[in-house]
Structures are given as structure tokens and as C-alpha cells.
Amino acid sequence: MSAMFYMAAFVAVLSTGLAITRAHAVHALLYLIVSLLAVAMIFLLLGAPLAAALEVIIYAGAIMVLFVFVIMMLDNGRKDTSRNHQHLPIRMWTGPVLLSAMLFGEFLYLFAMSTSQGSPLAQVGPKDVGIALLGTYLIGVELASMLLLSGLVGAYYLGRRIEQEEQE
Amino acid sequence: MNHVPLEQGLLLAGMLFVLGLAGLLARRNMIFLLMSLEIMLNAAGLAFVVAGAKWSAPDGQVMFLFVLTMASAEVAVGLALILQLYHHFHTLNADSVSTMRG
């Protein structure tokens, strides 16, 4: 089990280091997604399946899609189209694919182990988290809802002024 | 039952945090600054979950949920601000907006 932890930690650190040193934002995003998947794998190894699922769904899914959208919108405005010719050459995607293949193999191994002999991990399941979240931390949930509402209104307001100025 | 020691989980969280901090200090592209912030928030969430798993307590995951909520709200507003910045200045360089007017 600790070998799997070290492997996932290696993938996380390596892909994060590669993500912050890439020149192109999309390549950095690829490595950042691999890093988030590695952290999700570590959550699974720590016995936190809810946190792992949310890491994949919200971080690697929703937030990274937001980044991709914004990069697409910014690239539209750029004048140079020279980079479109060499769009995603092989050496750009082999690194993320190899790292995520390592993570996927690890996940399959963990899955095979847990079906044969029950779950090998001491788990804090979604039920415990839900009871703590809506019991002890109810005020935190209310505050988080207010934070999300203010984030929604702020993003809507800031995004709307762009459209108005473009129409002028 | 838990095979991941607390110290090494926290060490990994610290390494990821330092990597995010280095990216934040070294890069000048606003998109990369926001991505480095995400790395740092993620490392903080990892530290919460590691500490929660040490005592088999759900509190760590609850705190991770709050960190996640905060990160998503922050990234939505931050990306809207980046779009505004690019619209006004036609650059993403953080140094080009280092002065205030008024």
C-alpha cells in the first residue's frame, strides 16, 4: 500500500513541477489535471472516497474546464496563428498520458484488491462526512452557500461588462 | 489499518504547496498565477484530508469540501477578472498592471 502511495506522490510532484514550468498554458493544464488525478488517487489510498470523487469531479472536471474555456477565449483574440500548425505534437501528450496510465494501473490494482478481500482500506465514508457536514458544520455550509452566491454574482457581473463593451 | 504515515502525507502536501508557491513567484502570466493558487489550495486540502485520515475523523474531508468550495468561487471570479484584464490591456502579464490609477 505504501508503494502505491509513493508512486502516486511521485506522479503528483512530477506533474506539478512540469505544470508550473510549461511555456504554453494548455500543456500546463494537461499536467495540472494529471496532478489533481494523482492527489485523488492519494485520497482514495487514505480512505477518503468522497474527497477523491469530488477532487475528480470538481477540480479536474469543473475548474479545469473553466480554465480551458478562458484559454480558448483568450487564444481567439490573439493575432498569431502560427502555433496552430503544430497543434499538439506527439511529445506534448506522451508525458501526461504516461503519468495518467500509471495512475490508472494503480487504480485498477486497488480495485482488484478490494473486490477479492473486501476493502483493504480503513475508510471514512460519505455517510460519516455527510453527518459531520450537516450536523457539526451546518453554519459552514450556510457560509459556503453565501460564498458561492457571491462568487456567482461577481463572475456574472465581471463577465457581463465584457459583452456590453464588445457590443458598443 | 492505514498504511500511509502522517508525516509523509504532510510532506507531500508541503512539497506541492512549495511548488505552487514557486510557480506563483516565478511566473508572470496571470493564468499560471491562478493555476499556482489552485495547486496551493489543493495542497492545503490534501493536508486536511491526511490529518483527518490519521484519526479516522470526517472533519478533514469536511474542511476539504470547504476548501473546494472556496477554490471554485475564487477561480470563477479570478477568471472573469483575467478576461477583463485581457480585454482592457491586451496582455496577461501581471507586471503590466502593477500600478493603480486614482
Tab-separated table of C-alpha atoms in Angstrom:
chain	number	residue	atom	x	y	z
A	1	MET	CA	0.000	0.000	0.000
A	2	SER	CA	2.757	2.453	0.804
A	3	ALA	CA	4.434	1.667	-2.533
A	4	MET	CA	1.223	2.835	-4.205
A	5	PHE	CA	1.293	5.977	-2.102
A	6	TYR	CA	4.875	6.714	-3.126
A	7	MET	CA	4.048	6.118	-6.789
A	8	ALA	CA	1.044	8.452	-6.684
A	9	ALA	CA	3.060	11.036	-4.748
A	10	PHE	CA	5.839	10.821	-7.327
A	11	VAL	CA	3.325	11.371	-10.125
A	12	ALA	CA	1.779	14.298	-8.233
A	13	VAL	CA	5.061	16.080	-7.573
A	14	LEU	CA	6.466	15.432	-11.054
A	15	SER	CA	3.361	16.584	-12.893
A	16	THR	CA	3.003	19.655	-10.681
A	17	GLY	CA	6.625	20.566	-11.312
A	18	LEU	CA	6.121	20.129	-15.037
A	19	ALA	CA	2.862	22.101	-14.924
A	20	ILE	CA	4.429	25.244	-13.478
A	21	THR	CA	7.329	25.195	-15.931
A	22	ARG	CA	5.466	24.767	-19.242
A	23	ALA	CA	5.526	27.634	-21.707
A	24	HIS	CA	2.070	27.022	-23.128
A	25	ALA	CA	-0.920	27.213	-20.806
A	26	VAL	CA	-2.734	24.241	-22.351
A	27	HIS	CA	0.242	21.924	-21.810
A	28	ALA	CA	0.431	23.131	-18.213
A	29	LEU	CA	-3.265	22.374	-17.839
A	30	LEU	CA	-2.718	18.797	-19.032
A	31	TYR	CA	-0.074	18.238	-16.380
A	32	LEU	CA	-2.169	20.002	-13.758
A	33	ILE	CA	-5.074	17.640	-14.449
A	34	VAL	CA	-2.708	14.663	-14.018
A	35	SER	CA	-1.527	16.171	-10.735
A	36	LEU	CA	-5.101	16.526	-9.494
A	37	LEU	CA	-5.858	12.931	-10.506
A	38	ALA	CA	-2.779	11.792	-8.568
A	39	VAL	CA	-3.997	13.652	-5.490
A	40	ALA	CA	-7.406	11.996	-5.951
A	41	MET	CA	-5.626	8.629	-6.014
A	42	ILE	CA	-3.885	9.541	-2.757
A	43	PHE	CA	-7.263	10.440	-1.225
A	44	LEU	CA	-8.508	7.004	-2.239
A	45	LEU	CA	-5.460	5.388	-0.613
A	46	LEU	CA	-6.064	7.428	2.529
A	47	GLY	CA	-9.582	6.028	2.755
A	48	ALA	CA	-11.421	9.182	1.733
A	49	PRO	CA	-13.508	8.096	-1.277
A	50	LEU	CA	-15.841	11.103	-1.160
A	51	ALA	CA	-12.927	13.521	-1.266
A	52	ALA	CA	-11.395	11.536	-4.151
A	53	ALA	CA	-14.622	11.629	-6.157
A	54	LEU	CA	-15.089	15.337	-5.532
A	55	GLU	CA	-11.481	16.024	-6.467
A	56	VAL	CA	-12.034	14.364	-9.845
A	57	ILE	CA	-15.484	15.837	-10.460
A	58	ILE	CA	-14.986	19.409	-9.260
A	59	TYR	CA	-11.243	20.087	-9.508
A	60	ALA	CA	-10.223	18.006	-12.517
A	61	GLY	CA	-13.651	18.358	-14.117
A	62	ALA	CA	-15.331	21.679	-13.477
A	63	ILE	CA	-12.490	24.020	-12.543
A	64	MET	CA	-10.118	22.805	-15.265
A	65	VAL	CA	-12.922	23.127	-17.840
A	66	LEU	CA	-13.285	26.752	-16.737
A	67	PHE	CA	-9.563	27.236	-17.379
A	68	VAL	CA	-9.858	25.602	-20.806
A	69	PHE	CA	-12.775	27.881	-21.718
A	70	VAL	CA	-10.890	31.004	-20.717
A	71	ILE	CA	-7.754	29.940	-22.598
A	72	MET	CA	-9.903	29.293	-25.666
A	73	MET	CA	-11.464	32.750	-25.409
A	74	LEU	CA	-8.064	34.406	-24.970
A	75	ASP	CA	-6.471	32.494	-27.840
A	76	ASN	CA	-9.254	33.664	-30.136
A	77	GLY	CA	-8.198	37.242	-29.577
A	78	ARG	CA	-4.556	36.624	-30.424
A	79	LYS	CA	-3.198	37.667	-33.743
A	80	ASP	CA	-0.589	34.972	-34.312
A	81	THR	CA	-1.976	31.741	-35.711
A	82	SER	CA	1.424	30.166	-36.290
A	83	ARG	CA	1.069	27.810	-33.338
A	84	ASN	CA	-1.984	26.198	-34.911
A	85	HIS	CA	0.201	24.410	-37.427
A	86	GLN	CA	1.979	22.313	-34.835
A	87	HIS	CA	-1.101	21.588	-32.851
A	88	LEU	CA	-0.394	19.043	-30.100
A	89	PRO	CA	2.686	17.195	-31.374
A	90	ILE	CA	3.421	13.750	-30.012
A	91	ARG	CA	5.958	14.735	-27.366
A	92	MET	CA	3.434	17.096	-25.789
A	93	TRP	CA	0.866	14.484	-24.917
A	94	THR	CA	3.001	11.411	-24.228
A	95	GLY	CA	4.099	12.733	-20.811
A	96	PRO	CA	0.589	13.286	-19.382
A	97	VAL	CA	-0.657	10.061	-20.960
A	98	LEU	CA	2.172	8.011	-19.394
A	99	LEU	CA	1.672	9.565	-15.966
A	100	SER	CA	-2.082	9.073	-16.029
A	101	ALA	CA	-1.594	5.495	-17.278
A	102	MET	CA	0.492	4.880	-14.133
A	103	LEU	CA	-2.349	6.228	-12.026
A	104	PHE	CA	-4.915	4.166	-13.900
A	105	GLY	CA	-2.919	0.964	-13.402
A	106	GLU	CA	-2.684	1.753	-9.708
A	107	PHE	CA	-6.424	2.321	-9.559
A	108	LEU	CA	-7.130	-0.986	-11.310
A	109	TYR	CA	-4.812	-2.782	-8.878
A	110	LEU	CA	-6.601	-1.231	-5.902
A	111	PHE	CA	-9.965	-2.130	-7.422
A	112	ALA	CA	-8.939	-5.767	-7.978
A	113	MET	CA	-7.635	-5.997	-4.414
A	114	SER	CA	-10.784	-4.576	-2.883
A	115	THR	CA	-13.119	-6.942	-4.708
A	116	SER	CA	-11.215	-10.088	-3.692
A	117	GLN	CA	-10.854	-9.476	0.034
A	118	GLY	CA	-13.204	-6.641	0.893
A	119	SER	CA	-11.935	-3.100	1.029
A	120	PRO	CA	-8.307	-3.071	2.188
A	121	LEU	CA	-8.551	0.497	3.418
A	122	ALA	CA	-9.837	1.974	6.625
A	123	GLN	CA	-12.456	4.279	5.260
A	124	VAL	CA	-14.227	7.400	6.361
A	125	GLY	CA	-17.183	7.024	4.065
A	126	PRO	CA	-19.586	9.576	2.616
A	127	LYS	CA	-22.118	8.862	5.355
A	128	ASP	CA	-19.804	9.996	8.159
A	129	VAL	CA	-18.802	13.054	6.165
A	130	GLY	CA	-22.439	13.926	5.472
A	131	ILE	CA	-23.393	13.575	9.143
A	132	ALA	CA	-20.489	15.798	10.213
A	133	LEU	CA	-21.107	18.283	7.406
A	134	LEU	CA	-24.806	18.813	8.073
A	135	GLY	CA	-24.526	18.406	11.832
A	136	THR	CA	-21.454	19.987	13.358
A	137	TYR	CA	-20.538	22.185	10.409
A	138	LEU	CA	-24.005	23.382	9.382
A	139	ILE	CA	-23.020	27.024	9.786
A	140	GLY	CA	-20.073	26.357	7.460
A	141	VAL	CA	-22.431	25.001	4.817
A	142	GLU	CA	-24.521	28.167	5.068
A	143	LEU	CA	-21.414	30.319	4.765
A	144	ALA	CA	-20.239	28.271	1.764
A	145	SER	CA	-23.594	28.796	0.066
A	146	MET	CA	-23.288	32.549	0.592
A	147	LEU	CA	-19.729	32.426	-0.757
A	148	LEU	CA	-20.854	30.542	-3.856
A	149	LEU	CA	-23.694	33.005	-4.413
A	150	SER	CA	-21.357	35.967	-4.157
A	151	GLY	CA	-18.902	34.220	-6.486
A	152	LEU	CA	-21.708	33.607	-8.972
A	153	VAL	CA	-22.893	37.214	-8.861
A	154	GLY	CA	-19.328	38.530	-9.098
A	155	ALA	CA	-18.398	36.341	-12.049
A	156	TYR	CA	-21.670	37.209	-13.792
A	157	TYR	CA	-21.113	40.925	-13.285
A	158	LEU	CA	-17.499	40.850	-14.438
A	159	GLY	CA	-18.316	38.698	-17.459
A	160	ARG	CA	-21.299	40.821	-18.426
A	161	ARG	CA	-19.359	44.067	-18.740
A	162	ILE	CA	-17.178	42.477	-21.406
A	163	GLU	CA	-20.187	41.670	-23.557
A	164	GLN	CA	-21.555	45.184	-23.227
A	165	GLU	CA	-18.259	46.730	-24.232
A	166	GLU	CA	-17.953	44.419	-27.184
A	167	GLN	CA	-21.383	45.445	-28.379
A	168	GLU	CA	-20.520	49.137	-28.266
B	1	MET	CA	-5.106	-0.268	9.055
B	2	ASN	CA	-3.954	2.905	7.420
B	3	HIS	CA	-0.676	2.408	5.620
B	4	VAL	CA	0.147	5.967	4.729
B	5	PRO	CA	2.089	7.625	7.538
B	6	LEU	CA	1.052	11.083	8.615
B	7	GLU	CA	4.499	12.616	8.173
B	8	GLN	CA	4.875	11.565	4.560
B	9	GLY	CA	1.382	12.715	3.626
B	10	LEU	CA	2.084	16.094	5.181
B	11	LEU	CA	5.492	16.173	3.483
B	12	LEU	CA	3.812	15.614	0.122
B	13	ALA	CA	1.298	18.386	0.885
B	14	GLY	CA	4.173	20.684	1.793
B	15	MET	CA	6.052	19.843	-1.390
B	16	LEU	CA	3.005	20.538	-3.532
B	17	PHE	CA	2.418	23.794	-1.660
B	18	VAL	CA	6.016	24.897	-2.194
B	19	LEU	CA	5.784	24.014	-5.888
B	20	GLY	CA	2.646	26.135	-6.172
B	21	LEU	CA	4.341	28.971	-4.304
B	22	ALA	CA	7.380	28.768	-6.591
B	23	GLY	CA	5.109	28.930	-9.626
B	24	LEU	CA	3.288	31.900	-8.131
B	25	LEU	CA	6.565	33.749	-7.580
B	26	ALA	CA	8.291	32.768	-10.820
B	27	ARG	CA	5.580	33.052	-13.447
B	28	ARG	CA	4.147	36.331	-14.691
B	29	ASN	CA	1.296	35.007	-16.790
B	30	MET	CA	-1.998	35.561	-14.964
B	31	ILE	CA	-3.363	32.150	-15.985
B	32	PHE	CA	-0.295	30.492	-14.473
B	33	LEU	CA	-0.678	32.556	-11.304
B	34	LEU	CA	-4.251	31.306	-10.921
B	35	MET	CA	-3.153	27.735	-11.610
B	36	SER	CA	-0.447	28.026	-8.952
B	37	LEU	CA	-3.073	29.263	-6.496
B	38	GLU	CA	-5.128	26.185	-7.309
B	39	ILE	CA	-2.102	23.961	-6.636
B	40	MET	CA	-1.569	25.624	-3.262
B	41	LEU	CA	-5.239	25.320	-2.269
B	42	ASN	CA	-5.208	21.697	-3.351
B	43	ALA	CA	-2.135	21.041	-1.214
B	44	ALA	CA	-3.877	22.613	1.765
B	45	GLY	CA	-6.876	20.365	1.177
B	46	LEU	CA	-4.570	17.366	0.947
B	47	ALA	CA	-3.091	18.263	4.325
B	48	PHE	CA	-6.614	18.400	5.815
B	49	VAL	CA	-7.550	15.004	4.394
B	50	VAL	CA	-4.257	13.419	5.520
B	51	ALA	CA	-4.775	14.708	9.048
B	52	GLY	CA	-8.401	13.574	9.037
B	53	ALA	CA	-7.408	10.093	7.864
B	54	LYS	CA	-4.844	9.833	10.665
B	55	TRP	CA	-7.568	9.878	13.313
B	56	SER	CA	-10.299	8.378	11.082
B	57	ALA	CA	-12.301	11.557	11.557
B	58	PRO	CA	-14.632	13.022	8.916
B	59	ASP	CA	-13.648	16.591	9.841
B	60	GLY	CA	-10.708	16.605	7.454
B	61	GLN	CA	-12.914	15.784	4.492
B	62	VAL	CA	-15.444	18.408	5.596
B	63	MET	CA	-12.691	21.017	5.608
B	64	PHE	CA	-11.587	19.770	2.192
B	65	LEU	CA	-15.135	20.381	0.963
B	66	PHE	CA	-14.959	23.963	2.218
B	67	VAL	CA	-11.575	24.463	0.564
B	68	LEU	CA	-13.048	23.081	-2.661
B	69	THR	CA	-15.999	25.484	-2.465
B	70	MET	CA	-13.698	28.399	-1.838
B	71	ALA	CA	-11.417	27.387	-4.712
B	72	SER	CA	-14.277	27.149	-7.192
B	73	ALA	CA	-15.704	30.550	-6.216
B	74	GLU	CA	-12.222	32.052	-6.344
B	75	VAL	CA	-11.428	30.615	-9.760
B	76	ALA	CA	-14.727	31.813	-11.228
B	77	VAL	CA	-14.139	35.402	-10.112
B	78	GLY	CA	-10.431	35.204	-10.950
B	79	LEU	CA	-11.014	34.019	-14.497
B	80	ALA	CA	-13.637	36.722	-15.038
B	81	LEU	CA	-11.059	39.255	-13.826
B	82	ILE	CA	-8.466	37.793	-16.219
B	83	LEU	CA	-10.892	38.205	-19.104
B	84	GLN	CA	-11.445	41.819	-18.064
B	85	LEU	CA	-7.687	42.360	-17.809
B	86	TYR	CA	-7.074	40.924	-21.244
B	87	HIS	CA	-9.924	42.969	-22.653
B	88	HIS	CA	-8.510	46.226	-21.303
B	89	PHE	CA	-4.754	45.769	-21.631
B	90	HIS	CA	-4.444	43.049	-24.306
B	91	THR	CA	-1.827	41.245	-22.247
B	92	LEU	CA	-1.769	38.666	-19.491
B	93	ASN	CA	1.467	39.886	-17.925
B	94	ALA	CA	0.939	40.574	-14.241
B	95	ASP	CA	3.675	43.210	-14.197
B	96	SER	CA	1.872	45.351	-16.744
B	97	VAL	CA	-0.931	46.049	-14.274
B	98	SER	CA	1.249	46.844	-11.284
B	99	THR	CA	0.183	50.469	-10.986
B	100	MET	CA	-3.132	51.839	-9.771
B	101	ARG	CA	-4.976	54.824	-11.142
B	102	GLY	CA	-6.820	57.286	-8.953
